[in-house]
PDB file of N, CA and C in Angstrom:
ATOM      1  N   MET A   1       2.805  15.762  18.439  1.00  0.00           N
ATOM      2  CA  MET A   1       1.587  15.799  19.801  1.00  0.00           C
ATOM      3  C   MET A   1       0.692  16.001  18.733  1.00  0.00           C
ATOM      4  N   VAL A   2      -0.493  15.309  19.403  1.00  0.00           N
ATOM      5  CA  VAL A   2      -1.857  15.625  18.873  1.00  0.00           C
ATOM      6  C   VAL A   2      -2.802  15.720  19.599  1.00  0.00           C
ATOM      7  N   ILE A   3      -3.529  16.949  19.271  1.00  0.00           N
ATOM      8  CA  ILE A   3      -4.769  17.151  20.461  1.00  0.00           C
ATOM      9  C   ILE A   3      -6.151  16.341  19.828  1.00  0.00           C
ATOM     10  N   VAL A   4      -6.930  15.277  20.305  1.00  0.00           N
ATOM     11  CA  VAL A   4      -7.628  14.779  19.846  1.00  0.00           C
ATOM     12  C   VAL A   4      -9.143  15.714  20.216  1.00  0.00           C
ATOM     13  N   PHE A   5     -10.043  15.543  19.222  1.00  0.00           N
ATOM     14  CA  PHE A   5     -11.492  16.205  19.490  1.00  0.00           C
ATOM     15  C   PHE A   5     -12.299  14.810  19.685  1.00  0.00           C
ATOM     16  N   ALA A   6     -13.435  15.416  20.025  1.00  0.00           N
ATOM     17  CA  ALA A   6     -14.948  14.512  19.746  1.00  0.00           C
ATOM     18  C   ALA A   6     -15.863  15.349  19.680  1.00  0.00           C
ATOM     19  N   LEU A   7     -16.864  15.170  18.714  1.00  0.00           N
ATOM     20  CA  LEU A   7     -17.888  15.774  18.846  1.00  0.00           C
ATOM     21  C   LEU A   7     -18.829  14.968  19.244  1.00  0.00           C
ATOM     22  N   MET A   8     -19.616  15.865  20.383  1.00  0.00           N
ATOM     23  CA  MET A   8     -20.658  15.019  21.217  1.00  0.00           C
ATOM     24  C   MET A   8     -22.078  15.845  20.811  1.00  0.00           C
ATOM     25  N   LYS A   9     -22.925  14.866  21.051  1.00  0.00           N
ATOM     26  CA  LYS A   9     -24.596  15.213  21.107  1.00  0.00           C
ATOM     27  C   LYS A   9     -25.258  15.356  21.731  1.00  0.00           C
ATOM     28  N   SER A  10     -25.733  16.609  21.928  1.00  0.00           N
ATOM     29  CA  SER A  10     -26.511  16.390  23.510  1.00  0.00           C
ATOM     30  C   SER A  10     -27.735  16.322  22.931  1.00  0.00           C
ATOM     31  N   ALA A  11     -28.918  16.637  23.988  1.00  0.00           N
ATOM     32  CA  ALA A  11     -30.349  16.583  23.868  1.00  0.00           C
ATOM     33  C   ALA A  11     -30.602  17.992  23.127  1.00  0.00           C
ATOM     34  N   CYS A  12     -29.834  19.123  23.231  1.00  0.00           N
ATOM     35  CA  CYS A  12     -29.961  20.439  22.699  1.00  0.00           C
ATOM     36  C   CYS A  12     -29.254  20.790  21.374  1.00  0.00           C
ATOM     37  N   CYS A  13     -28.040  20.283  21.862  1.00  0.00           N
ATOM     38  CA  CYS A  13     -26.857  20.834  20.728  1.00  0.00           C
ATOM     39  C   CYS A  13     -25.877  19.824  20.543  1.00  0.00           C
ATOM     40  N   ASP A  14     -24.774  20.315  19.872  1.00  0.00           N
ATOM     41  CA  ASP A  14     -23.793  19.565  19.538  1.00  0.00           C
ATOM     42  C   ASP A  14     -22.531  20.657  20.218  1.00  0.00           C
ATOM     43  N   PHE A  15     -21.339  19.846  20.634  1.00  0.00           N
ATOM     44  CA  PHE A  15     -20.247  20.556  21.186  1.00  0.00           C
ATOM     45  C   PHE A  15     -19.301  19.789  20.818  1.00  0.00           C
ATOM     46  N   LEU A  16     -17.919  20.757  20.918  1.00  0.00           N
ATOM     47  CA  LEU A  16     -17.048  19.962  20.716  1.00  0.00           C
ATOM     48  C   LEU A  16     -15.873  19.805  22.142  1.00  0.00           C
ATOM     49  N   LEU A  17     -15.578  18.821  22.412  1.00  0.00           N
ATOM     50  CA  LEU A  17     -14.964  18.269  23.706  1.00  0.00           C
ATOM     51  C   LEU A  17     -13.552  18.115  23.046  1.00  0.00           C
ATOM     52  N   ILE A  18     -12.704  18.371  24.066  1.00  0.00           N
ATOM     53  CA  ILE A  18     -10.975  18.682  23.972  1.00  0.00           C
ATOM     54  C   ILE A  18     -11.174  17.211  24.537  1.00  0.00           C
ATOM     55  N   LEU A  19     -10.435  15.763  24.181  1.00  0.00           N
ATOM     56  CA  LEU A  19     -10.528  14.552  25.016  1.00  0.00           C
ATOM     57  C   LEU A  19      -9.185  14.641  25.776  1.00  0.00           C
ATOM     58  N   TYR A  20      -8.108  14.559  25.065  1.00  0.00           N
ATOM     59  CA  TYR A  20      -6.922  14.653  25.729  1.00  0.00           C
ATOM     60  C   TYR A  20      -5.672  15.274  24.575  1.00  0.00           C
ATOM     61  N   ILE A  21      -4.169  15.695  25.606  1.00  0.00           N
ATOM     62  CA  ILE A  21      -3.502  15.772  24.532  1.00  0.00           C
ATOM     63  C   ILE A  21      -2.585  14.691  24.970  1.00  0.00           C
ATOM     64  N   CYS A  22      -2.019  14.103  23.590  1.00  0.00           N
ATOM     65  CA  CYS A  22      -1.073  13.026  24.014  1.00  0.00           C
ATOM     66  C   CYS A  22       0.174  12.779  22.984  1.00  0.00           C
ATOM     67  N   ASN A  23       0.876  12.178  22.830  1.00  0.00           N
ATOM     68  CA  ASN A  23       1.830  11.678  21.974  1.00  0.00           C
ATOM     69  C   ASN A  23       1.713  10.435  21.344  1.00  0.00           C
ATOM     70  N   MET A  24       0.874  11.138  20.380  1.00  0.00           N
ATOM     71  CA  MET A  24       0.223  10.089  19.162  1.00  0.00           C
ATOM     72  C   MET A  24       0.616  10.640  17.787  1.00  0.00           C
ATOM     73  N   HIS A  25       0.398   9.123  16.725  1.00  0.00           N
ATOM     74  CA  HIS A  25       0.646   9.752  15.644  1.00  0.00           C
ATOM     75  C   HIS A  25      -0.610   8.799  14.446  1.00  0.00           C
ATOM     76  N   ILE A  26      -1.258   9.146  13.601  1.00  0.00           N
ATOM     77  CA  ILE A  26      -1.862   8.898  12.627  1.00  0.00           C
ATOM     78  C   ILE A  26      -1.257   7.894  11.486  1.00  0.00           C
ATOM     79  N   ARG A  27      -1.422   6.863  11.317  1.00  0.00           N
ATOM     80  CA  ARG A  27      -0.803   5.778  10.044  1.00  0.00           C
ATOM     81  C   ARG A  27      -1.323   5.224   9.675  1.00  0.00           C
ATOM     82  N   THR A  28      -1.336   4.431   8.515  1.00  0.00           N
ATOM     83  CA  THR A  28      -1.818   3.225   7.549  1.00  0.00           C
ATOM     84  C   THR A  28      -1.797   2.083   8.687  1.00  0.00           C
ATOM     85  N   TYR A  29      -2.686   0.931   8.497  1.00  0.00           N
ATOM     86  CA  TYR A  29      -2.979  -0.175   9.390  1.00  0.00           C
ATOM     87  C   TYR A  29      -1.535  -0.974   8.766  1.00  0.00           C
ATOM     88  N   GLN A  30      -0.942  -1.396   9.813  1.00  0.00           N
ATOM     89  CA  GLN A  30       0.208  -2.533   9.335  1.00  0.00           C
ATOM     90  C   GLN A  30      -0.488  -4.096  10.277  1.00  0.00           C
ATOM     91  N   ALA A  31      -0.158  -5.255   9.030  1.00  0.00           N
ATOM     92  CA  ALA A  31      -0.565  -6.325   9.477  1.00  0.00           C
ATOM     93  C   ALA A  31      -0.375  -6.945  11.472  1.00  0.00           C
ATOM     94  N   ALA A  32       0.660  -6.387  11.592  1.00  0.00           N
ATOM     95  CA  ALA A  32       0.864  -6.362  13.212  1.00  0.00           C
ATOM     96  C   ALA A  32      -0.396  -5.822  13.964  1.00  0.00           C
ATOM     97  N   ASP A  33      -1.175  -5.131  13.697  1.00  0.00           N
ATOM     98  CA  ASP A  33      -1.999  -4.060  14.313  1.00  0.00           C
ATOM     99  C   ASP A  33      -3.533  -5.599  14.341  1.00  0.00           C
ATOM    100  N   ALA A  34      -3.587  -6.405  13.801  1.00  0.00           N
ATOM    101  CA  ALA A  34      -4.724  -6.822  13.783  1.00  0.00           C
ATOM    102  C   ALA A  34      -5.041  -7.113  15.467  1.00  0.00           C
ATOM    103  N   ASP A  35      -4.351  -8.171  16.449  1.00  0.00           N
ATOM    104  CA  ASP A  35      -4.812  -8.249  17.475  1.00  0.00           C
ATOM    105  C   ASP A  35      -5.221  -7.245  18.312  1.00  0.00           C
ATOM    106  N   ALA A  36      -4.214  -6.109  18.141  1.00  0.00           N
ATOM    107  CA  ALA A  36      -4.689  -5.020  19.102  1.00  0.00           C
ATOM    108  C   ALA A  36      -6.505  -4.248  18.346  1.00  0.00           C
ATOM    109  N   LEU A  37      -6.508  -4.095  17.486  1.00  0.00           N
ATOM    110  CA  LEU A  37      -7.832  -3.523  16.793  1.00  0.00           C
ATOM    111  C   LEU A  37      -8.600  -4.506  17.443  1.00  0.00           C
ATOM    112  N   ALA A  38      -8.565  -5.909  17.129  1.00  0.00           N
ATOM    113  CA  ALA A  38      -9.792  -6.790  17.897  1.00  0.00           C
ATOM    114  C   ALA A  38     -10.005  -6.330  19.193  1.00  0.00           C
ATOM    115  N   ALA A  39      -9.141  -6.292  20.188  1.00  0.00           N
ATOM    116  CA  ALA A  39      -8.881  -5.874  21.372  1.00  0.00           C
ATOM    117  C   ALA A  39      -9.577  -4.733  21.717  1.00  0.00           C
ATOM    118  N   ILE A  40      -9.097  -3.689  21.030  1.00  0.00           N
ATOM    119  CA  ILE A  40     -10.158  -2.181  20.929  1.00  0.00           C
ATOM    120  C   ILE A  40     -11.411  -2.123  20.875  1.00  0.00           C
ATOM    121  N   PHE A  41     -11.461  -2.919  19.680  1.00  0.00           N
ATOM    122  CA  PHE A  41     -12.960  -3.020  19.500  1.00  0.00           C
ATOM    123  C   PHE A  41     -14.073  -3.973  20.432  1.00  0.00           C
ATOM    124  N   PHE A  42     -13.064  -4.881  21.022  1.00  0.00           N
ATOM    125  CA  PHE A  42     -14.126  -5.650  21.940  1.00  0.00           C
ATOM    126  C   PHE A  42     -14.260  -4.911  23.313  1.00  0.00           C
ATOM    127  N   GLN A  43     -13.249  -3.951  23.755  1.00  0.00           N
ATOM    128  CA  GLN A  43     -13.012  -3.305  24.925  1.00  0.00           C
ATOM    129  C   GLN A  43     -14.333  -2.051  24.974  1.00  0.00           C
ATOM    130  N   ALA A  44     -14.215  -1.251  23.605  1.00  0.00           N
ATOM    131  CA  ALA A  44     -14.801  -0.201  23.676  1.00  0.00           C
ATOM    132  C   ALA A  44     -16.460  -0.907  23.732  1.00  0.00           C
ATOM    133  N   ILE A  45     -17.033  -1.980  23.181  1.00  0.00           N
ATOM    134  CA  ILE A  45     -18.125  -2.399  23.374  1.00  0.00           C
ATOM    135  C   ILE A  45     -18.661  -2.571  24.793  1.00  0.00           C
ATOM    136  N   HIS A  46     -17.568  -3.304  25.217  1.00  0.00           N
ATOM    137  CA  HIS A  46     -17.868  -4.578  27.098  1.00  0.00           C
ATOM    138  C   HIS A  46     -17.796  -3.285  27.818  1.00  0.00           C
ATOM    139  N   GLN A  47     -16.790  -2.540  27.628  1.00  0.00           N
ATOM    140  CA  GLN A  47     -16.527  -1.116  28.563  1.00  0.00           C
ATOM    141  C   GLN A  47     -17.494   0.345  28.556  1.00  0.00           C
ATOM    142  N   ILE A  48     -16.930   0.422  27.326  1.00  0.00           N
ATOM    143  CA  ILE A  48     -17.643   2.112  27.187  1.00  0.00           C
ATOM    144  C   ILE A  48     -19.376   1.938  26.898  1.00  0.00           C
ATOM    145  N   ALA A  49     -19.483   0.981  25.830  1.00  0.00           N
ATOM    146  CA  ALA A  49     -20.905   0.945  25.507  1.00  0.00           C
ATOM    147  C   ALA A  49     -22.062   0.361  26.522  1.00  0.00           C
ATOM    148  N   ARG A  50     -21.275  -0.405  27.209  1.00  0.00           N
ATOM    149  CA  ARG A  50     -22.155  -1.245  28.390  1.00  0.00           C
ATOM    150  C   ARG A  50     -22.494  -0.063  29.238  1.00  0.00           C
ATOM    151  N   LYS A  51     -22.082   1.332  29.397  1.00  0.00           N
ATOM    152  CA  LYS A  51     -22.622   2.039  29.941  1.00  0.00           C
ATOM    153  C   LYS A  51     -24.312   2.577  29.457  1.00  0.00           C
ATOM    154  N   TYR A  52     -24.181   2.284  27.976  1.00  0.00           N
ATOM    155  CA  TYR A  52     -25.671   3.344  27.377  1.00  0.00           C
ATOM    156  C   TYR A  52     -26.336   1.682  26.618  1.00  0.00           C
ATOM    157  N   TYR A  53     -26.016   0.852  26.736  1.00  0.00           N
ATOM    158  CA  TYR A  53     -26.729  -0.253  26.421  1.00  0.00           C
ATOM    159  C   TYR A  53     -26.852  -1.629  27.637  1.00  0.00           C
ATOM    160  N   SER A  54     -27.855  -2.295  27.340  1.00  0.00           N
ATOM    161  CA  SER A  54     -27.983  -3.565  28.364  1.00  0.00           C
ATOM    162  C   SER A  54     -27.051  -4.410  27.646  1.00  0.00           C
ATOM    163  N   LYS A  55     -26.788  -5.317  28.961  1.00  0.00           N
ATOM    164  CA  LYS A  55     -26.326  -6.357  28.712  1.00  0.00           C
ATOM    165  C   LYS A  55     -26.487  -7.219  27.689  1.00  0.00           C
ATOM    166  N   GLU A  56     -27.428  -7.516  27.441  1.00  0.00           N
ATOM    167  CA  GLU A  56     -28.002  -8.290  26.159  1.00  0.00           C
ATOM    168  C   GLU A  56     -28.027  -7.665  24.894  1.00  0.00           C
ATOM    169  N   GLN A  57     -27.831  -6.406  24.754  1.00  0.00           N
ATOM    170  CA  GLN A  57     -27.537  -5.539  23.828  1.00  0.00           C
ATOM    171  C   GLN A  57     -25.871  -6.006  23.398  1.00  0.00           C
ATOM    172  N   VAL A  58     -25.410  -5.651  24.321  1.00  0.00           N
ATOM    173  CA  VAL A  58     -23.903  -5.781  24.346  1.00  0.00           C
ATOM    174  C   VAL A  58     -23.609  -7.224  23.974  1.00  0.00           C
ATOM    175  N   PHE A  59     -23.988  -8.329  24.345  1.00  0.00           N
ATOM    176  CA  PHE A  59     -23.357  -9.512  23.894  1.00  0.00           C
ATOM    177  C   PHE A  59     -24.088  -9.810  22.276  1.00  0.00           C
ATOM    178  N   ALA A  60     -24.972  -9.186  22.285  1.00  0.00           N
ATOM    179  CA  ALA A  60     -25.863  -9.278  20.547  1.00  0.00           C
ATOM    180  C   ALA A  60     -24.584  -8.758  19.781  1.00  0.00           C
ATOM    181  N   TRP A  61     -24.439  -7.544  19.880  1.00  0.00           N
ATOM    182  CA  TRP A  61     -23.503  -6.778  19.303  1.00  0.00           C
ATOM    183  C   TRP A  61     -22.225  -7.316  19.084  1.00  0.00           C
ATOM    184  N   CYS A  62     -21.731  -7.814  19.823  1.00  0.00           N
ATOM    185  CA  CYS A  62     -20.450  -8.648  20.019  1.00  0.00           C
ATOM    186  C   CYS A  62     -19.962  -9.675  21.043  1.00  0.00           C
ATOM    187  N   PRO A  63     -20.478 -10.852  21.014  1.00  0.00           N
ATOM    188  CA  PRO A  63     -20.641 -11.670  21.805  1.00  0.00           C
ATOM    189  C   PRO A  63     -19.096 -12.144  22.606  1.00  0.00           C
ATOM    190  N   GLN A  64     -18.163 -12.115  21.655  1.00  0.00           N
ATOM    191  CA  GLN A  64     -16.695 -12.644  22.100  1.00  0.00           C
ATOM    192  C   GLN A  64     -15.773 -11.516  21.252  1.00  0.00           C
ATOM    193  N   MET A  65     -14.219 -12.446  21.712  1.00  0.00           N
ATOM    194  CA  MET A  65     -13.409 -11.354  21.091  1.00  0.00           C
ATOM    195  C   MET A  65     -13.521 -11.150  19.216  1.00  0.00           C
ATOM    196  N   PRO A  66     -13.569 -10.490  18.682  1.00  0.00           N
ATOM    197  CA  PRO A  66     -13.593 -10.879  17.101  1.00  0.00           C
ATOM    198  C   PRO A  66     -12.261 -11.282  16.780  1.00  0.00           C
ATOM    199  N   ASP A  67     -12.603 -12.325  15.755  1.00  0.00           N
ATOM    200  CA  ASP A  67     -11.179 -12.567  14.786  1.00  0.00           C
ATOM    201  C   ASP A  67     -10.102 -11.745  14.467  1.00  0.00           C
ATOM    202  N   PRO A  68      -8.818 -11.671  14.770  1.00  0.00           N
ATOM    203  CA  PRO A  68      -7.863 -10.434  14.293  1.00  0.00           C
ATOM    204  C   PRO A  68      -7.873 -10.938  13.058  1.00  0.00           C
ATOM    205  N   GLU A  69      -7.614 -12.045  12.219  1.00  0.00           N
ATOM    206  CA  GLU A  69      -7.565 -12.503  11.121  1.00  0.00           C
ATOM    207  C   GLU A  69      -8.889 -11.690  10.388  1.00  0.00           C
ATOM    208  N   LYS A  70      -9.959 -11.516  10.730  1.00  0.00           N
ATOM    209  CA  LYS A  70     -10.741 -10.236   9.697  1.00  0.00           C
ATOM    210  C   LYS A  70     -10.773  -8.956   9.940  1.00  0.00           C
ATOM    211  N   TYR A  71     -10.197  -8.565  11.100  1.00  0.00           N
ATOM    212  CA  TYR A  71      -9.739  -7.717  10.950  1.00  0.00           C
ATOM    213  C   TYR A  71      -8.255  -7.148   9.838  1.00  0.00           C
ATOM    214  N   HIS A  72      -7.551  -8.191   9.588  1.00  0.00           N
ATOM    215  CA  HIS A  72      -6.649  -7.934   8.756  1.00  0.00           C
ATOM    216  C   HIS A  72      -7.187  -8.348   7.304  1.00  0.00           C
ATOM    217  N   GLU A  73      -8.247  -8.834   6.922  1.00  0.00           N
ATOM    218  CA  GLU A  73      -8.663  -9.506   5.781  1.00  0.00           C
ATOM    219  C   GLU A  73      -9.358  -7.991   5.124  1.00  0.00           C
ATOM    220  N   LYS A  74     -10.073  -7.092   6.490  1.00  0.00           N
ATOM    221  CA  LYS A  74     -11.025  -5.950   6.253  1.00  0.00           C
ATOM    222  C   LYS A  74      -9.768  -4.583   5.584  1.00  0.00           C
ATOM    223  N   ALA A  75      -8.674  -4.527   6.408  1.00  0.00           N
ATOM    224  CA  ALA A  75      -7.735  -3.888   6.634  1.00  0.00           C
ATOM    225  C   ALA A  75      -7.271  -3.839   5.068  1.00  0.00           C
ATOM    226  N   SER A  76      -6.515  -4.908   4.634  1.00  0.00           N
ATOM    227  CA  SER A  76      -6.229  -5.493   3.733  1.00  0.00           C
ATOM    228  C   SER A  76      -6.903  -5.140   2.200  1.00  0.00           C
ATOM    229  N   ASP A  77      -7.784  -5.294   2.253  1.00  0.00           N
ATOM    230  CA  ASP A  77      -8.998  -5.348   0.650  1.00  0.00           C
ATOM    231  C   ASP A  77      -8.604  -3.839  -0.075  1.00  0.00           C
ATOM    232  N   GLY A  78      -8.348  -3.348   0.218  1.00  0.00           N
ATOM    233  CA  GLY A  78      -8.133  -2.006  -0.600  1.00  0.00           C
ATOM    234  C   GLY A  78      -8.945  -0.323   0.196  1.00  0.00           C
ATOM    235  N   ARG A  79      -9.300  -0.608   1.044  1.00  0.00           N
ATOM    236  CA  ARG A  79     -10.452   0.459   1.791  1.00  0.00           C
ATOM    237  C   ARG A  79      -8.907   1.031   2.760  1.00  0.00           C
ATOM    238  N   ILE A  80      -9.459   2.204   3.257  1.00  0.00           N
ATOM    239  CA  ILE A  80      -8.732   3.184   3.677  1.00  0.00           C
ATOM    240  C   ILE A  80      -8.618   2.798   5.525  1.00  0.00           C
ATOM    241  N   PHE A  81      -7.935   2.372   6.028  1.00  0.00           N
ATOM    242  CA  PHE A  81      -7.748   2.109   7.303  1.00  0.00           C
ATOM    243  C   PHE A  81      -6.552   2.663   8.155  1.00  0.00           C
ATOM    244  N   LEU A  82      -7.006   3.681   8.760  1.00  0.00           N
ATOM    245  CA  LEU A  82      -6.480   4.260   9.940  1.00  0.00           C
ATOM    246  C   LEU A  82      -6.039   4.068  11.043  1.00  0.00           C
ATOM    247  N   VAL A  83      -4.967   4.268  11.571  1.00  0.00           N
ATOM    248  CA  VAL A  83      -4.593   3.622  13.262  1.00  0.00           C
ATOM    249  C   VAL A  83      -3.867   4.700  13.879  1.00  0.00           C
ATOM    250  N   ALA A  84      -4.635   5.316  15.287  1.00  0.00           N
ATOM    251  CA  ALA A  84      -3.727   6.216  16.053  1.00  0.00           C
ATOM    252  C   ALA A  84      -3.013   5.395  16.732  1.00  0.00           C
ATOM    253  N   ALA A  85      -1.817   5.597  16.692  1.00  0.00           N
ATOM    254  CA  ALA A  85      -0.684   4.676  17.129  1.00  0.00           C
ATOM    255  C   ALA A  85       0.081   5.688  18.339  1.00  0.00           C
ATOM    256  N   ASP A  86       0.630   5.003  19.366  1.00  0.00           N
ATOM    257  CA  ASP A  86       1.254   5.922  20.241  1.00  0.00           C
ATOM    258  C   ASP A  86       2.533   6.024  20.350  1.00  0.00           C
ATOM    259  N   GLY A  87       3.645   6.846  20.982  1.00  0.00           N
ATOM    260  CA  GLY A  87       4.730   7.027  20.599  1.00  0.00           C
ATOM    261  C   GLY A  87       5.607   5.659  20.336  1.00  0.00           C
ATOM    262  N   GLY A  88       4.962   4.171  21.123  1.00  0.00           N
ATOM    263  CA  GLY A  88       5.827   3.418  20.654  1.00  0.00           C
ATOM    264  C   GLY A  88       5.408   2.494  19.245  1.00  0.00           C
ATOM    265  N   ASN A  89       4.427   2.984  18.762  1.00  0.00           N
ATOM    266  CA  ASN A  89       3.383   2.716  17.682  1.00  0.00           C
ATOM    267  C   ASN A  89       2.661   1.621  17.875  1.00  0.00           C
ATOM    268  N   ALA A  90       2.056   1.228  19.485  1.00  0.00           N
ATOM    269  CA  ALA A  90       1.243   0.530  19.518  1.00  0.00           C
ATOM    270  C   ALA A  90      -0.184   1.145  19.368  1.00  0.00           C
ATOM    271  N   PRO A  91      -1.231   0.434  18.369  1.00  0.00           N
ATOM    272  CA  PRO A  91      -2.559   1.031  18.457  1.00  0.00           C
ATOM    273  C   PRO A  91      -3.409   1.940  19.423  1.00  0.00           C
ATOM    274  N   LEU A  92      -3.905   2.844  19.274  1.00  0.00           N
ATOM    275  CA  LEU A  92      -4.599   2.943  20.389  1.00  0.00           C
ATOM    276  C   LEU A  92      -6.625   2.895  19.917  1.00  0.00           C
ATOM    277  N   ALA A  93      -6.407   3.527  18.808  1.00  0.00           N
ATOM    278  CA  ALA A  93      -7.604   3.389  18.234  1.00  0.00           C
ATOM    279  C   ALA A  93      -7.423   3.517  16.768  1.00  0.00           C
ATOM    280  N   TYR A  94      -8.566   3.491  16.117  1.00  0.00           N
ATOM    281  CA  TYR A  94      -8.546   3.258  14.634  1.00  0.00           C
ATOM    282  C   TYR A  94      -9.756   3.717  13.741  1.00  0.00           C
ATOM    283  N   VAL A  95     -10.233   3.917  12.669  1.00  0.00           N
ATOM    284  CA  VAL A  95     -10.843   4.359  11.471  1.00  0.00           C
ATOM    285  C   VAL A  95     -11.177   3.442  10.413  1.00  0.00           C
TER     286      VAL A  95
END
């Protein structure tokens, strides 16, 4: 079980927010993750960031679903690419 934290900024201070407790683990990238990571990126921008940015800004940032092959290329080039996965090993987030 992992407790997920996020550092949030407000106008006056920083504070730590406990987001949720779930059955997940952190692991290295696997080639089969590419489709899910592209979808996570797209959904984060079009669902979450959309609350804070205009439609025009969101579509300039990410006009369409990214190519999963690009994720695979980046994750396979030697950089550290970590994935938070659920109990069934499906990606939930990445860094």
